[in-house]
mmCIF file of C-alpha atoms in Angstrom:
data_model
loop_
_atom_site.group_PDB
_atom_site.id
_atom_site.type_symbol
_atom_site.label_atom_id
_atom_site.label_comp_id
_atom_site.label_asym_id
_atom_site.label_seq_id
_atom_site.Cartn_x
_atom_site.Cartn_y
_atom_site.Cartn_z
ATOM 1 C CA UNK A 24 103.538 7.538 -131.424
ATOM 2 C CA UNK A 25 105.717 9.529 -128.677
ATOM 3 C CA UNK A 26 103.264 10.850 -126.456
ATOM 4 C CA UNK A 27 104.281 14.474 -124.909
ATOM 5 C CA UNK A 28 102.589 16.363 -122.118
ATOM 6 C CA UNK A 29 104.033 20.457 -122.681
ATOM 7 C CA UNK A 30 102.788 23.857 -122.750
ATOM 8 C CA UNK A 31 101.135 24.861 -125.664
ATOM 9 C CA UNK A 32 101.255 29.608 -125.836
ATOM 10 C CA UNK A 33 98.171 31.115 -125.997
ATOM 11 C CA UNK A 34 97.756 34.813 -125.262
ATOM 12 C CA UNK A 35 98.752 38.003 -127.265
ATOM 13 C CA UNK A 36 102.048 39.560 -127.223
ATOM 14 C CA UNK A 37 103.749 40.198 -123.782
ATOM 15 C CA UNK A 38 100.797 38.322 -121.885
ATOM 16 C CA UNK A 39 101.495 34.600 -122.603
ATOM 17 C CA UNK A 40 99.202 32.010 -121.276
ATOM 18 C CA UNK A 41 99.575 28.462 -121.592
ATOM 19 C CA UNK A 42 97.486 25.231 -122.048
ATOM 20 C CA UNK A 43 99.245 22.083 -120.539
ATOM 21 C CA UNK A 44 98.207 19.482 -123.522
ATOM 22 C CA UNK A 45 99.216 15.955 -124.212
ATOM 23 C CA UNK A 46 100.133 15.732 -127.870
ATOM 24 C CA UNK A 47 102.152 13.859 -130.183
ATOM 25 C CA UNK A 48 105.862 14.996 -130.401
ATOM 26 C CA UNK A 49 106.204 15.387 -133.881
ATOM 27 C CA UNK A 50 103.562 18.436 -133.922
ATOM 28 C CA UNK A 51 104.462 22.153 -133.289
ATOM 29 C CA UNK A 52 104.306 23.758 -129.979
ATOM 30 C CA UNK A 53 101.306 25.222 -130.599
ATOM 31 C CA UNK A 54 99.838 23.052 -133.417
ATOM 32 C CA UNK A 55 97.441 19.717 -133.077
ATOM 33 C CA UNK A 56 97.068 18.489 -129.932
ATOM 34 C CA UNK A 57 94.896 15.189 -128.147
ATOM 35 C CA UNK A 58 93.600 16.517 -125.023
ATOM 36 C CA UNK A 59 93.971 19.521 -122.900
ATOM 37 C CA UNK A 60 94.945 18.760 -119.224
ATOM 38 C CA UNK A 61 95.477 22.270 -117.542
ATOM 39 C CA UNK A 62 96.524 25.585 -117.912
ATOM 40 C CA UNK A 63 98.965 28.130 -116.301
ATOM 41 C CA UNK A 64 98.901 31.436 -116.028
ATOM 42 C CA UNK A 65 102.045 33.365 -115.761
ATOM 43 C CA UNK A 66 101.448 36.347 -115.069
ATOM 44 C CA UNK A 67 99.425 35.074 -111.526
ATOM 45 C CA UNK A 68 100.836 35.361 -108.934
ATOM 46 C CA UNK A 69 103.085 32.689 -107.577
ATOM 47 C CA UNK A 70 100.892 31.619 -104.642
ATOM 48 C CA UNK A 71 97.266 32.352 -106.548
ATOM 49 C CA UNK A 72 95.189 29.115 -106.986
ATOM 50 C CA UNK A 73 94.476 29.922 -110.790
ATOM 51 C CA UNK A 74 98.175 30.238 -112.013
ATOM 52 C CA UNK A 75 98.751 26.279 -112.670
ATOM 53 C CA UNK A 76 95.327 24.501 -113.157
ATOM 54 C CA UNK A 77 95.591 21.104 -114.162
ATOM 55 C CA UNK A 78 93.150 17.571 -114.761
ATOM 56 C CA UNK A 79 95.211 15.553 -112.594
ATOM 57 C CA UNK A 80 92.857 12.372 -113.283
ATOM 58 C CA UNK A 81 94.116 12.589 -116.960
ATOM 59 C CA UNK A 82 97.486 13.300 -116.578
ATOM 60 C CA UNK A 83 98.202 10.170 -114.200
ATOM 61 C CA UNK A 84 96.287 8.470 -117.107
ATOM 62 C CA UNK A 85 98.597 9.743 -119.935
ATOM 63 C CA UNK A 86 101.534 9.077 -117.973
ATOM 64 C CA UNK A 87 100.579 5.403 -117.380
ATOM 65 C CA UNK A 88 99.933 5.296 -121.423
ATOM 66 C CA UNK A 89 104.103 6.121 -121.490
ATOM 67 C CA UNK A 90 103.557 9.692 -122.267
ATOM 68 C CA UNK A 91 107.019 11.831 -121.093
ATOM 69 C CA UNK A 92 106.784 15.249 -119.625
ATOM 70 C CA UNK A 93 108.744 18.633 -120.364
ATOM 71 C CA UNK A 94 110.987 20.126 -117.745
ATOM 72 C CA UNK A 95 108.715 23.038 -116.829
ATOM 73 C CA UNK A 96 105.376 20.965 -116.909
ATOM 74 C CA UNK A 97 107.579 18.531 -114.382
ATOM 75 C CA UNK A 98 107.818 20.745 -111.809
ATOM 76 C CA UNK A 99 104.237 21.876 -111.822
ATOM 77 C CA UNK A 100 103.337 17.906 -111.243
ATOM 78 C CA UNK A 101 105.919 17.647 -108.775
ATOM 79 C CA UNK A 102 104.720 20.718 -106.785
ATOM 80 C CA UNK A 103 101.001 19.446 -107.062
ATOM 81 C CA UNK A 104 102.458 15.905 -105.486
ATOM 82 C CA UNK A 105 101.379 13.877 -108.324
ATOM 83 C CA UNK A 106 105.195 12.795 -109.259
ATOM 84 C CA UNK A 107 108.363 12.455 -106.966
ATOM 85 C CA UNK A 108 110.741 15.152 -107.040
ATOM 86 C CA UNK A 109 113.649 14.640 -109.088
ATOM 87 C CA UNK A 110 117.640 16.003 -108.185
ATOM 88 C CA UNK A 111 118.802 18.613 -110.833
ATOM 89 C CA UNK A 112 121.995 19.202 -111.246
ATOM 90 C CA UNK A 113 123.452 21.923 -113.957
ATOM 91 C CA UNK A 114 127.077 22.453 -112.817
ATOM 92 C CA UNK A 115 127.736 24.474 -116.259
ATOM 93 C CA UNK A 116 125.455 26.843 -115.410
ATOM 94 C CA UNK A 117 127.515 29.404 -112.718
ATOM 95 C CA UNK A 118 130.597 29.311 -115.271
ATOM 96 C CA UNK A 119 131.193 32.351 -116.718
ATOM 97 C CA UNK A 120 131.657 32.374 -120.649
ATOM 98 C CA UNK A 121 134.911 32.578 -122.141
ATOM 99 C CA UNK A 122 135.098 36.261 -122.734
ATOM 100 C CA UNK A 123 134.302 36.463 -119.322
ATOM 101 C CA UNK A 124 137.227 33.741 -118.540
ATOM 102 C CA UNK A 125 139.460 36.027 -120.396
ATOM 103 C CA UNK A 126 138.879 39.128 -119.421
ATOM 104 C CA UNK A 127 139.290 37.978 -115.465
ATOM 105 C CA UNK A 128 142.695 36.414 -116.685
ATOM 106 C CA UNK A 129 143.310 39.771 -118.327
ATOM 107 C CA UNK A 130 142.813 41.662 -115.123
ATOM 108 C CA UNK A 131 144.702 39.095 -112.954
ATOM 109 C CA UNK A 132 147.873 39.671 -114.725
ATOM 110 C CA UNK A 133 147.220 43.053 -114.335
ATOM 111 C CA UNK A 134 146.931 43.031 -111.021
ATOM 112 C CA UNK A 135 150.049 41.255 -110.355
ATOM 113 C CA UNK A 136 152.104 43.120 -112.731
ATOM 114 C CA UNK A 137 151.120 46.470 -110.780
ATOM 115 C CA UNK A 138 151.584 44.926 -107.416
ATOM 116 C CA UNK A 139 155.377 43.418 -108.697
ATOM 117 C CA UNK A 140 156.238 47.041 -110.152
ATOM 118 C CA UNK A 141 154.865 48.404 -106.667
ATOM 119 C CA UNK A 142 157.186 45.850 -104.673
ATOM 120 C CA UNK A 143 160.496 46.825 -106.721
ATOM 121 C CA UNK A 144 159.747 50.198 -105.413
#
């Protein structure tokens, strides 16, 4: 059994709140879970106490058991200390889509077409 420690959504509509859970990684995001380890608040603010909350006990526990972490629920651990801090690197990410691509070549070649029709004059 792969052993997961995510977010799980509480909360109504437009005021998420999340329970950090360890639970099996076949079941839904919000479905069965084994044990609730934390929560995290949102819509805290960034520097309030209460916005990540977390069993830190357990989760060292879980993690020794072979249980893998989400991205988001990563970086909480890291900023709390428990785990190093790992090197991201998304070099996609600042590269404009193609449309974009295409509509920059568009405008380059107009660009250069005006300033060759202004040098011939």
């Amino acid at each position: 059994m792969a052993i997961k420690i995510r977010l799980a959504r509480g909360g109504s509509k437009k005021r998420p709140f999340y329970r950090i859970v360890a639970a099996d990684s076949r079941m839904p995001r919000d479905g069965r879970f084994i044990e609730k380890l934390g929560t995290y608040n949102p819509l805290l603010a960034k520097d309030s106490e209460e916005r990540v909350q977390m069993d830190v006990e357990r989760i060292q526990y879980w993690l020794g058991q072979g249980a893998q972490t989400t991205d988001r629920v990563a970086r909480f651990l890291e900023a709390a200390g428990v785990t190093a801090k790992t090197e991201r690197n998304n070099p996609k990410k600042a590269v404009p889509g193609k449309k974009a691509q295409d509509r920059a070549e568009e405008k380059a070649a107009k660009a250069a077409a005006a300033a060759e029709a202004a040098s011939e004059e």
